[in-house]
PDB file of N, CA, C and O in Angstrom:
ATOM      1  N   UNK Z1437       0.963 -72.136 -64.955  1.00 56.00           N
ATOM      2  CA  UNK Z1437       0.574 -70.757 -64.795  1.00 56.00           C
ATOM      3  C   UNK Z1437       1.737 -69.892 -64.306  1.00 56.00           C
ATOM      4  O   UNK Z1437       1.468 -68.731 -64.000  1.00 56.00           O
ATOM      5  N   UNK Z1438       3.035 -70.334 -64.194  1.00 71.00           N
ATOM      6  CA  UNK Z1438       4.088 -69.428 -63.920  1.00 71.00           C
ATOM      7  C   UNK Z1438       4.444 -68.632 -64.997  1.00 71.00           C
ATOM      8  O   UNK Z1438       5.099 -67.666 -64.604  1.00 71.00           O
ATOM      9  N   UNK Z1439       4.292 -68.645 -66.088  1.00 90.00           N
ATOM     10  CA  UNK Z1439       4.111 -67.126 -66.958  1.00 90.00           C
ATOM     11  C   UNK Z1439       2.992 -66.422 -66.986  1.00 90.00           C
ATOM     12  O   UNK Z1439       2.209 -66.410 -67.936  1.00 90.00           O
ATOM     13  N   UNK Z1440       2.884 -65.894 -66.096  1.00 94.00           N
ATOM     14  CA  UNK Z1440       2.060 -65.249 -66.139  1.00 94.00           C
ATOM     15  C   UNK Z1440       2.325 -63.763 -66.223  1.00 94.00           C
ATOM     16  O   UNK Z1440       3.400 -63.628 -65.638  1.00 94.00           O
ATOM     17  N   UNK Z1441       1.896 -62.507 -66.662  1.00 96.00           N
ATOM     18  CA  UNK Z1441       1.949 -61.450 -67.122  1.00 96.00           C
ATOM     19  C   UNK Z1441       1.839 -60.816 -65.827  1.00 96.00           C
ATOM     20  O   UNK Z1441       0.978 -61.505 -65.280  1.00 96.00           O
ATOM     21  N   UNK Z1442       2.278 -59.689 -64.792  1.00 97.00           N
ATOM     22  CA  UNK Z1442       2.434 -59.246 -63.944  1.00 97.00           C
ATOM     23  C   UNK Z1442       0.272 -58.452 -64.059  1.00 97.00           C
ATOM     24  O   UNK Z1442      -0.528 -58.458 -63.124  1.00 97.00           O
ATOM     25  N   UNK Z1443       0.065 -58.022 -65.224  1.00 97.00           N
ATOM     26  CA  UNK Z1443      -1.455 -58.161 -65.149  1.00 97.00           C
ATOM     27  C   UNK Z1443      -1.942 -59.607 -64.750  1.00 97.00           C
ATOM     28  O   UNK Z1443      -2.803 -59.774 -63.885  1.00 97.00           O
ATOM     29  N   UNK Z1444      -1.325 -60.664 -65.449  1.00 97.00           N
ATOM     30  CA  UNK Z1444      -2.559 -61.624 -65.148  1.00 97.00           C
ATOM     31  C   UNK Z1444      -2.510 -62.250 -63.439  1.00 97.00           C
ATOM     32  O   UNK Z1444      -3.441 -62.746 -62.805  1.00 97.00           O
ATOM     33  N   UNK Z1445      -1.265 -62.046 -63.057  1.00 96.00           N
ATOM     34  CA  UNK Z1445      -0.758 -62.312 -61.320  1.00 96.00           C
ATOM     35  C   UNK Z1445      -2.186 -61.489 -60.437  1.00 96.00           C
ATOM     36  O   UNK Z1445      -2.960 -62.016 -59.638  1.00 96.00           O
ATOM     37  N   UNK Z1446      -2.171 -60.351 -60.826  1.00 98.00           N
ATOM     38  CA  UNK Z1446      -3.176 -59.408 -60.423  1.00 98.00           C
ATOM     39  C   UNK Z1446      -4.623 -60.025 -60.141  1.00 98.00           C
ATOM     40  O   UNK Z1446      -5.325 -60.056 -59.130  1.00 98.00           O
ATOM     41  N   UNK Z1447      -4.829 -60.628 -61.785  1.00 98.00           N
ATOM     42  CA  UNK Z1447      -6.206 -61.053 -61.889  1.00 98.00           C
ATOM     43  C   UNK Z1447      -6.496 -62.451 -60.838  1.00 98.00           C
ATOM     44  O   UNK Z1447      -7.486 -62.842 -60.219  1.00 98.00           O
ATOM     45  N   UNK Z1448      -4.992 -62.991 -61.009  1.00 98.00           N
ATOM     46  CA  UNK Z1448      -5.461 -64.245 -60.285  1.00 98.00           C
ATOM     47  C   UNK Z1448      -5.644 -64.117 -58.722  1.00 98.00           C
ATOM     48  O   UNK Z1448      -6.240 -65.007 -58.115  1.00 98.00           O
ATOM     49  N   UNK Z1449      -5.257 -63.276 -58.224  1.00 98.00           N
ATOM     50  CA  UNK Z1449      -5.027 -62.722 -56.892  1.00 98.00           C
ATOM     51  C   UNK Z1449      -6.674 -62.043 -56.712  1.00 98.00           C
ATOM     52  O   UNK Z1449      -7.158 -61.945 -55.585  1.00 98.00           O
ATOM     53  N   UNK Z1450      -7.350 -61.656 -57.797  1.00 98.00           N
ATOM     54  CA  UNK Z1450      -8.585 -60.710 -57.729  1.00 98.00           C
ATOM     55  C   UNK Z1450      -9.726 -62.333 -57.570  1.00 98.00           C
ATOM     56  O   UNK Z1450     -10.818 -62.342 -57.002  1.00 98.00           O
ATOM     57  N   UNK Z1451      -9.001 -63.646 -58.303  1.00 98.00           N
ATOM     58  CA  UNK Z1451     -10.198 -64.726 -58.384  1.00 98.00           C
ATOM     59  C   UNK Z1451     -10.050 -64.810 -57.091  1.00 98.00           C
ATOM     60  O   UNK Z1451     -11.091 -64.469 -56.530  1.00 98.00           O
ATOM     61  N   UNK Z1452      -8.984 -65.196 -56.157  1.00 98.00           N
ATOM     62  CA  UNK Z1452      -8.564 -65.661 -54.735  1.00 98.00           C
ATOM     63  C   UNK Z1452      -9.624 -65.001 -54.232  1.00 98.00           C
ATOM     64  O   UNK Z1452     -10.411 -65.754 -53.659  1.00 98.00           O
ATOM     65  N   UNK Z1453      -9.924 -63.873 -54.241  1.00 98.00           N
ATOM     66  CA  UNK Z1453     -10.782 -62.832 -53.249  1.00 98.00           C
ATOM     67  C   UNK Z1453     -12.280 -63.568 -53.684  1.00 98.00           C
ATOM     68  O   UNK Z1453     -13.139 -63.929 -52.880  1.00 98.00           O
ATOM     69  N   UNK Z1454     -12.328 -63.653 -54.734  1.00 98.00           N
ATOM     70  CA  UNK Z1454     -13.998 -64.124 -55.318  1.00 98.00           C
ATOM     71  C   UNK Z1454     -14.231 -65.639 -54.639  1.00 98.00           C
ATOM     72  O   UNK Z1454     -15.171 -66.011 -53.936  1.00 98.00           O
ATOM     73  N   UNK Z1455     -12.854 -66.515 -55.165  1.00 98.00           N
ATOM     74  CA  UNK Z1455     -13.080 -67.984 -53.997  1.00 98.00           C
ATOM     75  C   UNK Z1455     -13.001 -68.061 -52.905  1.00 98.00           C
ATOM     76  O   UNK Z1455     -13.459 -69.048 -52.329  1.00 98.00           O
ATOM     77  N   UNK Z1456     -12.289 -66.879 -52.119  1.00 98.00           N
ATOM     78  CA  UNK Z1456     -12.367 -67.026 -50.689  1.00 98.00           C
ATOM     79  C   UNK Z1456     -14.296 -66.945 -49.673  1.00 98.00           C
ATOM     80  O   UNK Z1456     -14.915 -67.680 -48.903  1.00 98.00           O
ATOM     81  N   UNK Z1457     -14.581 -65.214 -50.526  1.00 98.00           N
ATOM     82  CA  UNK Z1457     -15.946 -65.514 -50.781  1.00 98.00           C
ATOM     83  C   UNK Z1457     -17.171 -66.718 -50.474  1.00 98.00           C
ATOM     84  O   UNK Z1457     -18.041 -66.820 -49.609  1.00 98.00           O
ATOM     85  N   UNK Z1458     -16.795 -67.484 -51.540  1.00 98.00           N
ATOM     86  CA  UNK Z1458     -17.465 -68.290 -51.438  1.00 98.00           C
ATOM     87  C   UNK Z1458     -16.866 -69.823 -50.384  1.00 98.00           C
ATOM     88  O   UNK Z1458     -17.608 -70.759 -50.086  1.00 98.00           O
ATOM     89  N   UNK Z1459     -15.771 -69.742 -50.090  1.00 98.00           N
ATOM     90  CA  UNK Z1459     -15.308 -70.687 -49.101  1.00 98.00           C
ATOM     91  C   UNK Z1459     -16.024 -69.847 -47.853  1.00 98.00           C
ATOM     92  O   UNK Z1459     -16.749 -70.610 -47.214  1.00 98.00           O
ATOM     93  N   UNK Z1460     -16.024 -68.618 -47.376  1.00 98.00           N
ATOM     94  CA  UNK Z1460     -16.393 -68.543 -45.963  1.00 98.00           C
ATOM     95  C   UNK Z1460     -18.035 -68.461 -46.370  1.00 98.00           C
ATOM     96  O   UNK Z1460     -18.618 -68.182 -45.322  1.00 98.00           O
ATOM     97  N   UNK Z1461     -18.651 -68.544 -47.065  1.00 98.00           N
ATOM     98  CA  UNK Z1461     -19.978 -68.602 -47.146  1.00 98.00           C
ATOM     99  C   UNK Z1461     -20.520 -70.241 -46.737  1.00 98.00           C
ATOM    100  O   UNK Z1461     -21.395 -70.546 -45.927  1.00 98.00           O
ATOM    101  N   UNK Z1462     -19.563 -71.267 -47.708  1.00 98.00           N
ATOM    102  CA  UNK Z1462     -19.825 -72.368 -47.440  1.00 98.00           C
ATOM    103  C   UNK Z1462     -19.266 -72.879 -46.220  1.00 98.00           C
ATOM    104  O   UNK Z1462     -19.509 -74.073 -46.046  1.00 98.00           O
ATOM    105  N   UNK Z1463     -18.454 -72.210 -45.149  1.00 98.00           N
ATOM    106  CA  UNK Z1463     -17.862 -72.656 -44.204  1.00 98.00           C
ATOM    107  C   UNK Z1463     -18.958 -72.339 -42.747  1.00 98.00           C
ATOM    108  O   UNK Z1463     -18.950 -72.881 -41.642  1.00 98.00           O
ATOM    109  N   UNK Z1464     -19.940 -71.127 -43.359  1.00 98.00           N
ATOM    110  CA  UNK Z1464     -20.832 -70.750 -42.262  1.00 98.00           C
ATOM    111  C   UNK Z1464     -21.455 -72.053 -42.129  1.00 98.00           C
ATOM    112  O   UNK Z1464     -21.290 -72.781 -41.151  1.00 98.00           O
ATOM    113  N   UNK Z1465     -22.478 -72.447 -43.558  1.00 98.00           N
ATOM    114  CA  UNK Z1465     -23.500 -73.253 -44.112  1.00 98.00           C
ATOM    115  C   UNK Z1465     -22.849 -74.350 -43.315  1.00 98.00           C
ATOM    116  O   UNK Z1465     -23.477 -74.785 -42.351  1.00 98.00           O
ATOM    117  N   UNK Z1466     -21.620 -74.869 -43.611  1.00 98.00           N
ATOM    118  CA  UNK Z1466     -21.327 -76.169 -42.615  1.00 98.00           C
ATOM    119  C   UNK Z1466     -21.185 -76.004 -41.539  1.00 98.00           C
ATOM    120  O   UNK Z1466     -21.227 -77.112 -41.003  1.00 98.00           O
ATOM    121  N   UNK Z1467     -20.972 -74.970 -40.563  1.00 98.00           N
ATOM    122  CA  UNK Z1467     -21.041 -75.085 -39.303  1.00 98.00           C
ATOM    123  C   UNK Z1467     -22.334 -74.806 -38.811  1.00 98.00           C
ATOM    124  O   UNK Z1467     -22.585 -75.163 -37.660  1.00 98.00           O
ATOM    125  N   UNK Z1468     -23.433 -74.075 -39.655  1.00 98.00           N
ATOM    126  CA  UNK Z1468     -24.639 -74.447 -38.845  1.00 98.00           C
ATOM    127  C   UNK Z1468     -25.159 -75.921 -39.137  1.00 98.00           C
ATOM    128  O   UNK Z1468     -25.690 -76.503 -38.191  1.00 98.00           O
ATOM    129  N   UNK Z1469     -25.044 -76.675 -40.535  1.00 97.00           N
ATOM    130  CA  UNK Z1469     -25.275 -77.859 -40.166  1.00 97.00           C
ATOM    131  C   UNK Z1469     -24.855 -79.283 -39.028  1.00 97.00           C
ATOM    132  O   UNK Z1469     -25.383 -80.190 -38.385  1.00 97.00           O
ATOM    133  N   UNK Z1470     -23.521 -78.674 -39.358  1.00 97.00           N
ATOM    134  CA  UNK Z1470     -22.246 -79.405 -37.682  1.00 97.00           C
ATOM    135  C   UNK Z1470     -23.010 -79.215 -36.671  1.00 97.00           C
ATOM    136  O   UNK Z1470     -23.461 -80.126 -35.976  1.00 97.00           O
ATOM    137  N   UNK Z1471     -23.304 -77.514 -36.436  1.00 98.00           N
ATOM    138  CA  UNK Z1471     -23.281 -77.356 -35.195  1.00 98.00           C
ATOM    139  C   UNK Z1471     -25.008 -76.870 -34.520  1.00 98.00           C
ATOM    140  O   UNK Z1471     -25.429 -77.182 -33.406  1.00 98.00           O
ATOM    141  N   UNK Z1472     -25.729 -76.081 -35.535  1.00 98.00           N
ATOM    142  CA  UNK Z1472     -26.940 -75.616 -35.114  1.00 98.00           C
ATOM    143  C   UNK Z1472     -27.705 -75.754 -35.797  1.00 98.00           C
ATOM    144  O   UNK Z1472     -28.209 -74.670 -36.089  1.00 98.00           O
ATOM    145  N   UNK Z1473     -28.240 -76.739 -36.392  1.00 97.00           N
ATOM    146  CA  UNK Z1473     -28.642 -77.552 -37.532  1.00 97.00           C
ATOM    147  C   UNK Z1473     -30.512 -76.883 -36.512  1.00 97.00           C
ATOM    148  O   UNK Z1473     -31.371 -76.203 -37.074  1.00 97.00           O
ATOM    149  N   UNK Z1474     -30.571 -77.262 -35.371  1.00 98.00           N
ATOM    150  CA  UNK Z1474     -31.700 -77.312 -34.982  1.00 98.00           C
ATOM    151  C   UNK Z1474     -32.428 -76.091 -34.710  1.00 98.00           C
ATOM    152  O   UNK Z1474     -33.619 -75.785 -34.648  1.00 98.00           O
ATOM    153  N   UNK Z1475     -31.107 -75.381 -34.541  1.00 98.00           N
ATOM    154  CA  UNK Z1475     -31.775 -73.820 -34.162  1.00 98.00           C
ATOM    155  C   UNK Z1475     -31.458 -72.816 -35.525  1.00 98.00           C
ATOM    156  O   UNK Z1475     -32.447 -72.129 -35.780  1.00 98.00           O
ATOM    157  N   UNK Z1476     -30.785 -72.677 -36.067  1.00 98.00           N
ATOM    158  CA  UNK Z1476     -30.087 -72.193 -37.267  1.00 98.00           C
ATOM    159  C   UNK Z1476     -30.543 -72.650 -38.827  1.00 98.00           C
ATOM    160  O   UNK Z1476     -29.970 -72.248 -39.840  1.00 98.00           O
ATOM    161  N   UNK Z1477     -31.841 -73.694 -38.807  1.00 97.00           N
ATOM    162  CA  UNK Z1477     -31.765 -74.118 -40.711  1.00 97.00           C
ATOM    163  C   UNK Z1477     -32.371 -73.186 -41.153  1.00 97.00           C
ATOM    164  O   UNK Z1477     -32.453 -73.078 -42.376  1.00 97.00           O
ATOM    165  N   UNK Z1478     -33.114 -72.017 -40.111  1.00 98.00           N
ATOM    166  CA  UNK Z1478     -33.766 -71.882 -41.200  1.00 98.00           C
ATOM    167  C   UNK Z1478     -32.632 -70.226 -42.166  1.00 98.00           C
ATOM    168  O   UNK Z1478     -33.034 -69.312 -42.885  1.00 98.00           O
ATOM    169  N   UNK Z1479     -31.525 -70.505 -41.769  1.00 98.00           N
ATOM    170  CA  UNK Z1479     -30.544 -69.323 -42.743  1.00 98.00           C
ATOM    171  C   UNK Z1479     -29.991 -69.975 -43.654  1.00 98.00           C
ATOM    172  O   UNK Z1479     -29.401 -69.270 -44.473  1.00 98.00           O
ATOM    173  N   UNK Z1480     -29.938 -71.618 -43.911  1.00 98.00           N
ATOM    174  CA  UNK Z1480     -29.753 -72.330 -44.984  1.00 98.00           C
ATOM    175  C   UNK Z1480     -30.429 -71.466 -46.185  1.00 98.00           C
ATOM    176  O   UNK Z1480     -29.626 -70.788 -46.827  1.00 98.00           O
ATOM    177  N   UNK Z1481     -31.470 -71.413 -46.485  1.00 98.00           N
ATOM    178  CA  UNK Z1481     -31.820 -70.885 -47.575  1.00 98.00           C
ATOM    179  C   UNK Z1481     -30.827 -69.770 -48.334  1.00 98.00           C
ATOM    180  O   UNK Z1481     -30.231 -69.845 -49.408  1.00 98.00           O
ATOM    181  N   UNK Z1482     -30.895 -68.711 -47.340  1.00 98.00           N
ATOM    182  CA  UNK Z1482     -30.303 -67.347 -47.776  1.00 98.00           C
ATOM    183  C   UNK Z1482     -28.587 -67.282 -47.907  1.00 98.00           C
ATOM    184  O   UNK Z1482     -27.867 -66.406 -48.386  1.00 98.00           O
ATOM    185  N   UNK Z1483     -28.305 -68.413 -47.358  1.00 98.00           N
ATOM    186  CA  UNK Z1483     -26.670 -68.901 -47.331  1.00 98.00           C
ATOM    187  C   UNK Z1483     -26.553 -69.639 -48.701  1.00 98.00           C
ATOM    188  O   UNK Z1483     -25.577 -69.445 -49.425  1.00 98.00           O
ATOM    189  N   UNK Z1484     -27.737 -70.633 -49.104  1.00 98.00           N
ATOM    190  CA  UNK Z1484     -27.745 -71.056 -50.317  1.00 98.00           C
ATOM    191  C   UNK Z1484     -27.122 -70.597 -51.654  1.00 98.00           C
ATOM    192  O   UNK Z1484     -26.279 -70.950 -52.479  1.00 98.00           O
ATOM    193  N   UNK Z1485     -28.658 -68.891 -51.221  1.00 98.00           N
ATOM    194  CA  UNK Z1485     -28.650 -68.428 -52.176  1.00 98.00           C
ATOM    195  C   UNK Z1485     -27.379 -67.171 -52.778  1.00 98.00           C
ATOM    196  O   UNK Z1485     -27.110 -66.702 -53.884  1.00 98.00           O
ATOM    197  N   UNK Z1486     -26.863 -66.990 -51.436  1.00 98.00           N
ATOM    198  CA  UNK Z1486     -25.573 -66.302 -51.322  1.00 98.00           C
ATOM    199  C   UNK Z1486     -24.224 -67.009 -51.947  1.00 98.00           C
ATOM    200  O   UNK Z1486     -23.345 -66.574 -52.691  1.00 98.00           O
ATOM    201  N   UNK Z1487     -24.398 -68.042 -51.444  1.00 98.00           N
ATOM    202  CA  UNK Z1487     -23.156 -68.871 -52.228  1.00 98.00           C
ATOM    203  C   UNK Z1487     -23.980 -69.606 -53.841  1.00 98.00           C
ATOM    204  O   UNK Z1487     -23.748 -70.763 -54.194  1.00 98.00           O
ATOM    205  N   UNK Z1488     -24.329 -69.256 -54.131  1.00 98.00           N
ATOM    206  CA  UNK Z1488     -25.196 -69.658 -55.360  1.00 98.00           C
ATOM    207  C   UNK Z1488     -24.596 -68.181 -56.570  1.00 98.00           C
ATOM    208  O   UNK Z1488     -24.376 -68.333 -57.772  1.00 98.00           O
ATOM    209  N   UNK Z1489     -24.490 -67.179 -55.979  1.00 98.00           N
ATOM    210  CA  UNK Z1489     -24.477 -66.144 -56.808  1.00 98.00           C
ATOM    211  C   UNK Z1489     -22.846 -65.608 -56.357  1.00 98.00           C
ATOM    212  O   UNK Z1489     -22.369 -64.720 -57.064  1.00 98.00           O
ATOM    213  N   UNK Z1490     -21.981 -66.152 -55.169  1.00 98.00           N
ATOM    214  CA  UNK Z1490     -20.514 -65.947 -54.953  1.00 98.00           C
ATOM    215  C   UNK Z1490     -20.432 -67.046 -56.297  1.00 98.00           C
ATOM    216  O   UNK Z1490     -20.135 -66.414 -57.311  1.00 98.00           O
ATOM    217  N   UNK Z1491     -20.574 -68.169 -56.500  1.00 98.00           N
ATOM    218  CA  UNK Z1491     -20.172 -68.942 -57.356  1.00 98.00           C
ATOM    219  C   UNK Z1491     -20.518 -68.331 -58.999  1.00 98.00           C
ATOM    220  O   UNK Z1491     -19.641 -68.612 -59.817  1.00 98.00           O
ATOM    221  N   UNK Z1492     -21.301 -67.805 -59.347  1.00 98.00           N
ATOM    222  CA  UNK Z1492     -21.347 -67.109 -60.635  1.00 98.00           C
ATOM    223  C   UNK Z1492     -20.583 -65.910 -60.823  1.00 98.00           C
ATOM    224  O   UNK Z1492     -20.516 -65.399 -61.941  1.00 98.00           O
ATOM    225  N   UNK Z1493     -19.943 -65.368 -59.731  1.00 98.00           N
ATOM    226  CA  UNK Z1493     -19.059 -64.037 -59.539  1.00 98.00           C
ATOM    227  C   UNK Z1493     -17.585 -64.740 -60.364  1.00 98.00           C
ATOM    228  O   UNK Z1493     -16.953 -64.294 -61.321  1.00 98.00           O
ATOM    229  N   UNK Z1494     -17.344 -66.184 -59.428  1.00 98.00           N
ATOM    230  CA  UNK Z1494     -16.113 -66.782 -60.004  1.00 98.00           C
ATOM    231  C   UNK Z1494     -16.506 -67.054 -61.366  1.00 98.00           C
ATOM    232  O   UNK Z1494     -16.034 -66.623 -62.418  1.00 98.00           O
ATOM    233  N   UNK Z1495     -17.479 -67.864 -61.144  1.00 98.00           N
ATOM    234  CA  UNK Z1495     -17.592 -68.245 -63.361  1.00 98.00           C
ATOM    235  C   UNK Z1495     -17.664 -66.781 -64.271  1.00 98.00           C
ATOM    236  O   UNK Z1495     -17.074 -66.715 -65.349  1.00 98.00           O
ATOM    237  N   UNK Z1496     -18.194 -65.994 -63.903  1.00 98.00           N
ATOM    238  CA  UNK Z1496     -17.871 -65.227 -64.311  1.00 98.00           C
ATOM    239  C   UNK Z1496     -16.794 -64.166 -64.959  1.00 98.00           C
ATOM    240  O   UNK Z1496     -16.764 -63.359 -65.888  1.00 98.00           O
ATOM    241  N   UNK Z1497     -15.824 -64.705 -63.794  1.00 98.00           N
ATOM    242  CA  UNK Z1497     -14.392 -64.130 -63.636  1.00 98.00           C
ATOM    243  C   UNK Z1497     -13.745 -64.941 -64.547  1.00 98.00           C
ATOM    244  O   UNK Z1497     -12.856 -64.529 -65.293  1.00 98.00           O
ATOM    245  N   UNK Z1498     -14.142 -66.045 -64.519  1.00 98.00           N
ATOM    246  CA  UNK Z1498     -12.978 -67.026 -65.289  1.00 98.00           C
ATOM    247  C   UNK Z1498     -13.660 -67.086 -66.611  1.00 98.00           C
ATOM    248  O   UNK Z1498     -12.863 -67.207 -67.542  1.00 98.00           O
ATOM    249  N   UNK Z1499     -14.995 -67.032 -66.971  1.00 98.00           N
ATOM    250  CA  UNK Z1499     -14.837 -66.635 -68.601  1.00 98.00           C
ATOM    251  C   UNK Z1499     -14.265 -65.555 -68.655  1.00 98.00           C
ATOM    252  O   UNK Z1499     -13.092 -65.854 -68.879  1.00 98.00           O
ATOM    253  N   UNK Z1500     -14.330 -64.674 -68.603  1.00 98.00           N
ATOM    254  CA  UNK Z1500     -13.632 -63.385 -68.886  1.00 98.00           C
ATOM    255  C   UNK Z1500     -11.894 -63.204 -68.800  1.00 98.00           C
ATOM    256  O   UNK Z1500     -11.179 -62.321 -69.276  1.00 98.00           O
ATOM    257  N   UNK Z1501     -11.480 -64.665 -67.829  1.00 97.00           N
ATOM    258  CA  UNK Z1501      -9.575 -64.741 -67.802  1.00 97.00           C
ATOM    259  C   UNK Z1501      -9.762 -65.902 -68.259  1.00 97.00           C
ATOM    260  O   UNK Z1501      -9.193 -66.521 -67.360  1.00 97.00           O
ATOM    261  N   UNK Z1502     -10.115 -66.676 -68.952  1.00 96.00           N
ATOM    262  CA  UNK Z1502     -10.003 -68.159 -69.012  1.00 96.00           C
ATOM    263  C   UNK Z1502      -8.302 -68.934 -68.886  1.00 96.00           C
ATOM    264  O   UNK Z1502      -8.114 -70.111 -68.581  1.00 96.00           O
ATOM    265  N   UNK Z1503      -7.456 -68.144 -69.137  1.00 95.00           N
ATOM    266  CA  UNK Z1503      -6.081 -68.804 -68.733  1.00 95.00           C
ATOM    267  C   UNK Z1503      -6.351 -69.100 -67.122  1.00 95.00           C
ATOM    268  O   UNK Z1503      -5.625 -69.997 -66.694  1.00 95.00           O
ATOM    269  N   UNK Z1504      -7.176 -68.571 -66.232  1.00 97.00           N
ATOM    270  CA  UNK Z1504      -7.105 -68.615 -65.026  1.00 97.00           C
ATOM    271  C   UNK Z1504      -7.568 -70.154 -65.025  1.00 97.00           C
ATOM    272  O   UNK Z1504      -7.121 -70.747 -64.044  1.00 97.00           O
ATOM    273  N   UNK Z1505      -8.113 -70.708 -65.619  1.00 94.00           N
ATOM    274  CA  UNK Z1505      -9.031 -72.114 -65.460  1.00 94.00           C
ATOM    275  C   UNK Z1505      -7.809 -72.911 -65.077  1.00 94.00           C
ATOM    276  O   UNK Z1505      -7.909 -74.112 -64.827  1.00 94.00           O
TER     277      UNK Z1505
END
């Protein structure tokens, strides 16, 4: 991916933002299971469903750049 077109640098820098996204979504989800599993499951769901639809933001992104794959 080092030829990349000073547009496509852009785009890949725009996926970073979409995977980061979904890394701190899944980073909550594991620390309430780590840590507050007992007091905290019940935001599992809505964390689920949050990182459920960060992850179609990226697929999304990457049909639309597929060199990004």
């Amino acid at each position: 991916m080092s030829n990349l077109t000073p547009e496509q640098k852009e785009k890949k820098k725009e996926l970073a933002k979409y995977k980061r996204k979904v890394v701190e979504k899944a980073g909550v989800m594991h620390d309430i299971v780590e840590d507050t599993i007992w007091t905290d499951y019940v935001k599992l769901p809505q964390l689920s469903e949050e990182i459920g639809v960060a992850m179609k933001d990226v697929e999304s992104f990457l049909d639309e750049h597929p060199y990004l794959r």
